[in-house]
């Protein structure tokens, strides 16, 4: 058969739909599930593609209906193709079944197998899954090579094509692992045949299965290889699909500029080749990219274009669903409500399929969100009916993941209406089924939901167990979760952080005065895990990879404080030297606490105002005062803070008791968590320092004339290497650090800490160096060195203005860069002050032989006592030490 219309099955991939959606509290965790299901949205394009449109096929169809009875099997296949392209799948099935029977009678197994694979596609379009699976299974059975018999090239080609179809059916039925294995077999066959186009298509299919399984980096590597091949080929639909798939993976790993560029290339090729399905797919992905970049108007416009261009009602529905969720997310509730009847009508016309079920659940999710915003309160019965239908359809289809997801979503609806017992029953069913199919990535939302329901019903122990289960599941998924963009996989602040904090609330009930040491230890461990998860989320990588040591064992003269912000209070867990854990409670609403912290953060850098003082006193009373007497008795010399949330943005040294700053009593250090990297005190080493910096203006940043003085003074009493201005480039820095071992690296240059890794950077002479690049540079050089970097100083950097999680970037630098300690500034101080303080710090470190925390304290006190700085904390308090303080 010359015109092999049965393949390729071109991929119509809408998994990006889920990436841009924000689920309600209990549903976000199943994004991989949704990837698996929404990947199934496909548009079958038959090769060669007919130049005529569906409407233009009508005369041919009329002629077919008049001549079908006396046609040959070949004619039935040809006519079936025309029906298929016109969307008349039942007619196509009727003809293909006749053709398959005829070829079986003739004993032509190759042609019979070919028709059966086509028939599987037609059955799929009618949602006749059992028949589709039987047809493709029969096709592959017929194509199995006989032992010791030479197989023709044509035979192998048909086998590869049938495998491609089987993989598509498997993925559409929520079986990504078998689909990946099947497509790997097809790729091997195409490679054996020397069919480059077939191989490329199978590799693109493999990449989609990898994404469904959560192997996003692996998918990216494969698609980048595919692109290298495609770049050397003329424009084709395969190229459009490959670029679109690559763009979606880049979107998923948060490389938005590159994602947009690749998707626009895909769109351009699709327009040149006049392929409506590929045009709408590219527009859809561009909409999701714009959405992730917070470009709401552009996203809505792209969705509208995708709807207009889409040849399939299902594709139109998916784009409309995304429009709905985006409108709700951005507060356009009235406009969102106008889409509800339209979507409801479209859903009711869909045949049974996993896409239809997923669309129902996504629609219900958006409606629940709409109800939560106090709009559409009358929609509860409609939502329940939508989800009940989805549950029934998932049972019919035999898709256990979808069934569990629909059950859990209905449970969430009942939770919202305070119907605790039915909500619990549905949630437990979803949880049990998810465990049974070992869908661990979908487990923790139901554990969290169950914990909330048990808490509402007064079962504290059961709630703690459920919450702890959710935390344990998140930890087991840690290496997978961090591989993807946080804005895509989940919103950390809304969807992960609350699990940890709500568990701490249960472990430290405010009405109990005596809490066991075991409970305190468990609460401390939970907040530790939150710290690690947040850093992993920041970097989209596993941060703690070196051999850690417990901070409790580092310094017998240090007290460790864990202030934990809860919804109605502040809990402070304190580890005093050689004493059991204890805790203190300050009753203050989270809203009041965070607004006060924000006021203080804004007031401290105002060097001519004392507005900060009453705020610093208030925060002192909340955090330090409850434990002040016990701290004094313990004779601790250093206070080590494990800060989270908005507390990270406040320099603890500036807290004030009415007479003195906290710095005047204690050395202060910050640490991201309980475990630090092993460190050798600088007092025990021969100190050499690599100093590098910019005194001249670069990349639109202002000059820092005192940097030259700062670096030269440091060099005058510490041996090492100086890289100034033109000498301070990426390559020079890497080469210098690779050739000589420096325990101290001092970088005096503009920089910024942000809540995003891409927004955390320092300036070199020739470029910006973001935190991941800095990390890579330091780790690469560490591989060539005997000793690690003990201290990294980032002088003249600041936290991003208006970013309430910017200090996370500072903590991230400390951990990710591989340095044992980092000193940096929370805001930009004039470079004369910075130079003065840094010189005093190094003098204390080298001449007095004290710890890093104490050396920094002494330098800050000298600035505080210097009349020229008017004792204002603006000048000395932004300098913070993160990491190992000894």
mmCIF file of N, CA, C and O in Angstrom, residues 217-292:
data_model
loop_
_atom_site.group_PDB
_atom_site.id
_atom_site.type_symbol
_atom_site.label_atom_id
_atom_site.label_comp_id
_atom_site.label_asym_id
_atom_site.label_seq_id
_atom_site.Cartn_x
_atom_site.Cartn_y
_atom_site.Cartn_z
ATOM 1 N N UNK A 217 14.467 16.575 32.872
ATOM 2 C CA UNK A 217 15.831 16.853 32.399
ATOM 3 C C UNK A 217 16.233 15.847 31.323
ATOM 4 O O UNK A 217 16.882 16.195 30.344
ATOM 5 N N UNK A 218 15.846 14.604 31.531
ATOM 6 C CA UNK A 218 16.149 13.573 30.533
ATOM 7 C C UNK A 218 15.433 13.881 29.217
ATOM 8 O O UNK A 218 16.015 13.755 28.136
ATOM 9 N N UNK A 219 14.181 14.307 29.310
ATOM 10 C CA UNK A 219 13.431 14.683 28.114
ATOM 11 C C UNK A 219 14.088 15.863 27.418
ATOM 12 O O UNK A 219 14.173 15.904 26.182
ATOM 13 N N UNK A 220 14.569 16.824 28.210
ATOM 14 C CA UNK A 220 15.223 17.990 27.629
ATOM 15 C C UNK A 220 16.473 17.590 26.857
ATOM 16 O O UNK A 220 16.701 18.057 25.737
ATOM 17 N N UNK A 221 17.284 16.709 27.453
ATOM 18 C CA UNK A 221 18.506 16.272 26.759
ATOM 19 C C UNK A 221 18.169 15.582 25.439
ATOM 20 O O UNK A 221 18.823 15.820 24.417
ATOM 21 N N UNK A 222 17.155 14.719 25.454
ATOM 22 C CA UNK A 222 16.778 14.003 24.241
ATOM 23 C C UNK A 222 16.282 14.974 23.169
ATOM 24 O O UNK A 222 16.669 14.878 21.990
ATOM 25 N N UNK A 223 15.436 15.914 23.559
ATOM 26 C CA UNK A 223 14.883 16.852 22.581
ATOM 27 C C UNK A 223 15.939 17.815 22.054
ATOM 28 O O UNK A 223 15.856 18.278 20.914
ATOM 29 N N UNK A 224 16.943 18.130 22.854
ATOM 30 C CA UNK A 224 18.034 18.965 22.352
ATOM 31 C C UNK A 224 18.833 18.215 21.278
ATOM 32 O O UNK A 224 19.281 18.813 20.302
ATOM 33 N N UNK A 225 18.990 16.896 21.467
ATOM 34 C CA UNK A 225 19.615 16.076 20.418
ATOM 35 C C UNK A 225 18.759 16.070 19.157
ATOM 36 O O UNK A 225 19.261 16.190 18.037
ATOM 37 N N UNK A 226 17.444 15.938 19.362
ATOM 38 C CA UNK A 226 16.516 15.947 18.221
ATOM 39 C C UNK A 226 16.628 17.264 17.468
ATOM 40 O O UNK A 226 16.650 17.293 16.244
ATOM 41 N N UNK A 227 16.729 18.361 18.224
ATOM 42 C CA UNK A 227 16.783 19.658 17.559
ATOM 43 C C UNK A 227 18.040 19.788 16.694
ATOM 44 O O UNK A 227 17.993 20.385 15.613
ATOM 45 N N UNK A 228 19.156 19.279 17.164
ATOM 46 C CA UNK A 228 20.384 19.359 16.374
ATOM 47 C C UNK A 228 20.188 18.699 15.016
ATOM 48 O O UNK A 228 20.687 19.172 14.001
ATOM 49 N N UNK A 229 19.451 17.586 15.006
ATOM 50 C CA UNK A 229 19.149 16.913 13.744
ATOM 51 C C UNK A 229 18.165 17.724 12.921
ATOM 52 O O UNK A 229 18.335 17.898 11.702
ATOM 53 N N UNK A 230 17.119 18.243 13.566
ATOM 54 C CA UNK A 230 16.089 18.984 12.852
ATOM 55 C C UNK A 230 16.629 20.265 12.227
ATOM 56 O O UNK A 230 16.161 20.686 11.162
ATOM 57 N N UNK A 231 17.604 20.909 12.895
ATOM 58 C CA UNK A 231 18.147 22.160 12.372
ATOM 59 C C UNK A 231 18.778 21.994 11.000
ATOM 60 O O UNK A 231 18.879 22.961 10.235
ATOM 61 N N UNK A 232 19.200 20.774 10.699
ATOM 62 C CA UNK A 232 19.845 20.509 9.405
ATOM 63 C C UNK A 232 18.858 19.994 8.359
ATOM 64 O O UNK A 232 19.259 19.581 7.281
ATOM 65 N N UNK A 233 17.560 20.020 8.694
ATOM 66 C CA UNK A 233 16.544 19.518 7.785
ATOM 67 C C UNK A 233 15.618 20.647 7.362
ATOM 68 O O UNK A 233 15.471 21.648 8.073
ATOM 69 N N UNK A 234 14.959 20.503 6.205
ATOM 70 C CA UNK A 234 13.982 21.518 5.787
ATOM 71 C C UNK A 234 12.771 21.518 6.732
ATOM 72 O O UNK A 234 12.554 20.560 7.479
ATOM 73 N N UNK A 235 12.002 22.593 6.677
ATOM 74 C CA UNK A 235 10.820 22.696 7.526
ATOM 75 C C UNK A 235 9.826 21.584 7.212
ATOM 76 O O UNK A 235 9.600 21.240 6.044
ATOM 77 N N UNK A 236 9.271 21.004 8.251
ATOM 78 C CA UNK A 236 8.294 19.926 8.110
ATOM 79 C C UNK A 236 7.416 19.922 9.350
ATOM 80 O O UNK A 236 7.717 20.587 10.349
ATOM 81 N N UNK A 237 6.323 19.166 9.273
ATOM 82 C CA UNK A 237 5.456 19.055 10.442
ATOM 83 C C UNK A 237 6.182 18.355 11.589
ATOM 84 O O UNK A 237 5.963 18.677 12.760
ATOM 85 N N UNK A 238 7.045 17.402 11.259
ATOM 86 C CA UNK A 238 7.844 16.750 12.310
ATOM 87 C C UNK A 238 8.713 17.778 13.032
ATOM 88 O O UNK A 238 8.856 17.755 14.257
ATOM 89 N N UNK A 239 9.288 18.690 12.271
ATOM 90 C CA UNK A 239 10.119 19.731 12.864
ATOM 91 C C UNK A 239 9.283 20.648 13.753
ATOM 92 O O UNK A 239 9.707 21.021 14.857
ATOM 93 N N UNK A 240 8.095 20.994 13.307
ATOM 94 C CA UNK A 240 7.209 21.835 14.108
ATOM 95 C C UNK A 240 6.862 21.162 15.425
ATOM 96 O O UNK A 240 6.877 21.783 16.490
ATOM 97 N N UNK A 241 6.545 19.859 15.362
ATOM 98 C CA UNK A 241 6.195 19.116 16.572
ATOM 99 C C UNK A 241 7.398 19.007 17.504
ATOM 100 O O UNK A 241 7.285 19.190 18.719
ATOM 101 N N UNK A 242 8.572 18.703 16.934
ATOM 102 C CA UNK A 242 9.775 18.561 17.752
ATOM 103 C C UNK A 242 10.130 19.854 18.469
ATOM 104 O O UNK A 242 10.461 19.853 19.656
ATOM 105 N N UNK A 243 10.046 20.974 17.760
ATOM 106 C CA UNK A 243 10.347 22.264 18.383
ATOM 107 C C UNK A 243 9.326 22.596 19.464
ATOM 108 O O UNK A 243 9.671 23.136 20.520
ATOM 109 N N UNK A 244 8.060 22.272 19.194
ATOM 110 C CA UNK A 244 7.040 22.554 20.202
ATOM 111 C C UNK A 244 7.278 21.733 21.471
ATOM 112 O O UNK A 244 7.172 22.238 22.589
ATOM 113 N N UNK A 245 7.603 20.475 21.297
ATOM 114 C CA UNK A 245 7.886 19.630 22.458
ATOM 115 C C UNK A 245 9.083 20.163 23.237
ATOM 116 O O UNK A 245 9.073 20.212 24.468
ATOM 117 N N UNK A 246 10.121 20.588 22.530
ATOM 118 C CA UNK A 246 11.293 21.161 23.190
ATOM 119 C C UNK A 246 10.910 22.432 23.923
ATOM 120 O O UNK A 246 11.333 22.658 25.069
ATOM 121 N N UNK A 247 10.111 23.273 23.289
ATOM 122 C CA UNK A 247 9.690 24.511 23.927
ATOM 123 C C UNK A 247 8.927 24.263 25.212
ATOM 124 O O UNK A 247 9.096 24.978 26.209
ATOM 125 N N UNK A 248 8.096 23.227 25.215
ATOM 126 C CA UNK A 248 7.305 22.927 26.405
ATOM 127 C C UNK A 248 8.176 22.391 27.544
ATOM 128 O O UNK A 248 7.934 22.685 28.712
ATOM 129 N N UNK A 249 9.218 21.622 27.198
ATOM 130 C CA UNK A 249 10.126 21.152 28.243
ATOM 131 C C UNK A 249 10.932 22.326 28.802
ATOM 132 O O UNK A 249 11.135 22.442 30.015
ATOM 133 N N UNK A 250 11.387 23.208 27.927
ATOM 134 C CA UNK A 250 12.106 24.396 28.390
ATOM 135 C C UNK A 250 11.216 25.247 29.292
ATOM 136 O O UNK A 250 11.670 25.792 30.299
ATOM 137 N N UNK A 251 9.961 25.324 28.930
ATOM 138 C CA UNK A 251 8.989 26.026 29.766
ATOM 139 C C UNK A 251 8.906 25.366 31.134
ATOM 140 O O UNK A 251 8.877 26.032 32.164
ATOM 141 N N UNK A 252 8.931 24.048 31.135
ATOM 142 C CA UNK A 252 8.774 23.306 32.380
ATOM 143 C C UNK A 252 9.983 23.464 33.289
ATOM 144 O O UNK A 252 9.840 23.431 34.508
ATOM 145 N N UNK A 253 11.179 23.619 32.721
ATOM 146 C CA UNK A 253 12.374 23.802 33.545
ATOM 147 C C UNK A 253 12.718 25.276 33.719
ATOM 148 O O UNK A 253 13.814 25.636 34.118
ATOM 149 N N UNK A 254 11.750 26.153 33.360
ATOM 150 C CA UNK A 254 11.824 27.572 33.697
ATOM 151 C C UNK A 254 12.784 28.379 32.835
ATOM 152 O O UNK A 254 13.213 29.457 33.239
ATOM 153 N N UNK A 255 13.113 27.895 31.648
ATOM 154 C CA UNK A 255 13.912 28.699 30.719
ATOM 155 C C UNK A 255 12.940 29.379 29.761
ATOM 156 O O UNK A 255 12.778 28.992 28.607
ATOM 157 N N UNK A 256 12.281 30.424 30.264
ATOM 158 C CA UNK A 256 11.189 31.045 29.518
ATOM 159 C C UNK A 256 11.627 31.744 28.223
ATOM 160 O O UNK A 256 10.969 31.605 27.200
ATOM 161 N N UNK A 257 12.709 32.527 28.234
ATOM 162 C CA UNK A 257 13.104 33.173 26.977
ATOM 163 C C UNK A 257 13.373 32.164 25.860
ATOM 164 O O UNK A 257 12.922 32.334 24.728
ATOM 165 N N UNK A 258 14.106 31.092 26.199
ATOM 166 C CA UNK A 258 14.405 30.083 25.195
ATOM 167 C C UNK A 258 13.135 29.337 24.788
ATOM 168 O O UNK A 258 12.932 29.014 23.609
ATOM 169 N N UNK A 259 12.262 29.066 25.751
ATOM 170 C CA UNK A 259 11.005 28.384 25.445
ATOM 171 C C UNK A 259 10.191 29.191 24.447
ATOM 172 O O UNK A 259 9.664 28.647 23.462
ATOM 173 N N UNK A 260 10.087 30.474 24.696
ATOM 174 C CA UNK A 260 9.282 31.320 23.797
ATOM 175 C C UNK A 260 9.868 31.353 22.394
ATOM 176 O O UNK A 260 9.138 31.268 21.400
ATOM 177 N N UNK A 261 11.191 31.456 22.314
ATOM 178 C CA UNK A 261 11.844 31.497 21.006
ATOM 179 C C UNK A 261 11.569 30.215 20.219
ATOM 180 O O UNK A 261 11.214 30.267 19.034
ATOM 181 N N UNK A 262 11.720 29.072 20.867
ATOM 182 C CA UNK A 262 11.520 27.788 20.195
ATOM 183 C C UNK A 262 10.055 27.611 19.785
ATOM 184 O O UNK A 262 9.750 27.126 18.693
ATOM 185 N N UNK A 263 9.137 27.999 20.653
ATOM 186 C CA UNK A 263 7.711 27.871 20.333
ATOM 187 C C UNK A 263 7.314 28.778 19.177
ATOM 188 O O UNK A 263 6.477 28.410 18.345
ATOM 189 N N UNK A 264 7.914 29.960 19.113
ATOM 190 C CA UNK A 264 7.624 30.858 17.984
ATOM 191 C C UNK A 264 8.157 30.277 16.674
ATOM 192 O O UNK A 264 7.530 30.434 15.613
ATOM 193 N N UNK A 265 9.300 29.598 16.741
ATOM 194 C CA UNK A 265 9.808 28.896 15.546
ATOM 195 C C UNK A 265 8.821 27.818 15.106
ATOM 196 O O UNK A 265 8.538 27.665 13.912
ATOM 197 N N UNK A 266 8.307 27.057 16.077
ATOM 198 C CA UNK A 266 7.340 26.009 15.765
ATOM 199 C C UNK A 266 6.089 26.603 15.127
ATOM 200 O O UNK A 266 5.567 26.070 14.132
ATOM 201 N N UNK A 267 5.598 27.720 15.679
ATOM 202 C CA UNK A 267 4.411 28.371 15.139
ATOM 203 C C UNK A 267 4.648 28.846 13.710
ATOM 204 O O UNK A 267 3.784 28.684 12.834
ATOM 205 N N UNK A 268 5.808 29.419 13.462
ATOM 206 C CA UNK A 268 6.119 29.918 12.115
ATOM 207 C C UNK A 268 6.101 28.785 11.095
ATOM 208 O O UNK A 268 5.538 28.924 9.998
ATOM 209 N N UNK A 269 6.702 27.650 11.446
ATOM 210 C CA UNK A 269 6.715 26.506 10.514
ATOM 211 C C UNK A 269 5.298 25.987 10.303
ATOM 212 O O UNK A 269 4.890 25.671 9.170
ATOM 213 N N UNK A 270 4.523 25.893 11.375
ATOM 214 C CA UNK A 270 3.146 25.402 11.255
ATOM 215 C C UNK A 270 2.317 26.309 10.354
ATOM 216 O O UNK A 270 1.497 25.828 9.559
ATOM 217 N N UNK A 271 2.537 27.621 10.450
ATOM 218 C CA UNK A 271 1.797 28.547 9.578
ATOM 219 C C UNK A 271 2.243 28.399 8.127
ATOM 220 O O UNK A 271 1.421 28.432 7.211
ATOM 221 N N UNK A 272 3.543 28.244 7.924
ATOM 222 C CA UNK A 272 4.040 28.065 6.555
ATOM 223 C C UNK A 272 3.445 26.829 5.898
ATOM 224 O O UNK A 272 3.127 26.837 4.704
ATOM 225 N N UNK A 273 3.284 25.757 6.681
ATOM 226 C CA UNK A 273 2.762 24.498 6.162
ATOM 227 C C UNK A 273 1.244 24.405 6.296
ATOM 228 O O UNK A 273 0.653 23.370 5.960
ATOM 229 N N UNK A 274 0.617 25.468 6.806
ATOM 230 C CA UNK A 274 -0.837 25.553 6.906
ATOM 231 C C UNK A 274 -1.431 24.343 7.623
ATOM 232 O O UNK A 274 -2.316 23.658 7.109
ATOM 233 N N UNK A 275 -0.941 24.096 8.843
ATOM 234 C CA UNK A 275 -1.435 22.981 9.658
ATOM 235 C C UNK A 275 -2.185 23.553 10.858
ATOM 236 O O UNK A 275 -1.571 23.940 11.851
ATOM 237 N N UNK A 276 -3.514 23.627 10.789
ATOM 238 C CA UNK A 276 -4.284 24.238 11.887
ATOM 239 C C UNK A 276 -4.018 23.596 13.251
ATOM 240 O O UNK A 276 -3.940 24.291 14.265
ATOM 241 N N UNK A 277 -3.883 22.276 13.275
ATOM 242 C CA UNK A 277 -3.673 21.616 14.560
ATOM 243 C C UNK A 277 -2.345 22.034 15.180
ATOM 244 O O UNK A 277 -2.245 22.272 16.386
ATOM 245 N N UNK A 278 -1.303 22.136 14.355
ATOM 246 C CA UNK A 278 0.002 22.538 14.885
ATOM 247 C C UNK A 278 0.038 24.025 15.205
ATOM 248 O O UNK A 278 0.728 24.441 16.139
ATOM 249 N N UNK A 279 -0.696 24.821 14.444
ATOM 250 C CA UNK A 279 -0.779 26.246 14.747
ATOM 251 C C UNK A 279 -1.419 26.455 16.109
ATOM 252 O O UNK A 279 -0.908 27.182 16.970
ATOM 253 N N UNK A 280 -2.553 25.781 16.335
ATOM 254 C CA UNK A 280 -3.260 25.953 17.611
ATOM 255 C C UNK A 280 -2.439 25.400 18.771
ATOM 256 O O UNK A 280 -2.439 25.957 19.870
ATOM 257 N N UNK A 281 -1.710 24.303 18.533
ATOM 258 C CA UNK A 281 -0.871 23.732 19.600
ATOM 259 C C UNK A 281 0.234 24.698 20.005
ATOM 260 O O UNK A 281 0.504 24.899 21.194
ATOM 261 N N UNK A 282 0.882 25.313 19.016
ATOM 262 C CA UNK A 282 1.944 26.273 19.320
ATOM 263 C C UNK A 282 1.386 27.503 20.032
ATOM 264 O O UNK A 282 1.989 28.006 20.983
ATOM 265 N N UNK A 283 0.228 27.980 19.584
ATOM 266 C CA UNK A 283 -0.397 29.123 20.234
ATOM 267 C C UNK A 283 -0.745 28.799 21.689
ATOM 268 O O UNK A 283 -0.584 29.632 22.589
ATOM 269 N N UNK A 284 -1.231 27.591 21.900
ATOM 270 C CA UNK A 284 -1.589 27.156 23.248
ATOM 271 C C UNK A 284 -0.360 27.171 24.162
ATOM 272 O O UNK A 284 -0.401 27.664 25.292
ATOM 273 N N UNK A 285 0.740 26.626 23.676
ATOM 274 C CA UNK A 285 1.960 26.592 24.481
ATOM 275 C C UNK A 285 2.526 27.990 24.699
ATOM 276 O O UNK A 285 3.063 28.296 25.768
ATOM 277 N N UNK A 286 2.413 28.849 23.701
ATOM 278 C CA UNK A 286 2.849 30.230 23.880
ATOM 279 C C UNK A 286 1.994 30.943 24.936
ATOM 280 O O UNK A 286 2.501 31.751 25.721
ATOM 281 N N UNK A 287 0.709 30.602 24.966
ATOM 282 C CA UNK A 287 -0.164 31.173 25.994
ATOM 283 C C UNK A 287 0.300 30.760 27.382
ATOM 284 O O UNK A 287 0.355 31.577 28.307
ATOM 285 N N UNK A 288 0.644 29.485 27.533
ATOM 286 C CA UNK A 288 1.104 29.001 28.835
ATOM 287 C C UNK A 288 2.433 29.643 29.234
ATOM 288 O O UNK A 288 2.675 29.917 30.410
ATOM 289 N N UNK A 289 3.293 29.867 28.253
ATOM 290 C CA UNK A 289 4.570 30.532 28.535
ATOM 291 C C UNK A 289 4.328 31.964 29.015
ATOM 292 O O UNK A 289 4.914 32.418 30.006
ATOM 293 N N UNK A 290 3.456 32.679 28.303
ATOM 294 C CA UNK A 290 3.136 34.049 28.715
ATOM 295 C C UNK A 290 2.516 34.067 30.106
ATOM 296 O O UNK A 290 2.786 34.951 30.920
ATOM 297 N N UNK A 291 1.710 33.063 30.380
ATOM 298 C CA UNK A 291 1.066 32.984 31.697
ATOM 299 C C UNK A 291 2.094 32.816 32.808
ATOM 300 O O UNK A 291 2.010 33.451 33.854
ATOM 301 N N UNK A 292 3.079 31.953 32.579
ATOM 302 C CA UNK A 292 4.118 31.760 33.582
ATOM 303 C C UNK A 292 4.971 33.004 33.766
ATOM 304 O O UNK A 292 5.543 33.222 34.833
#
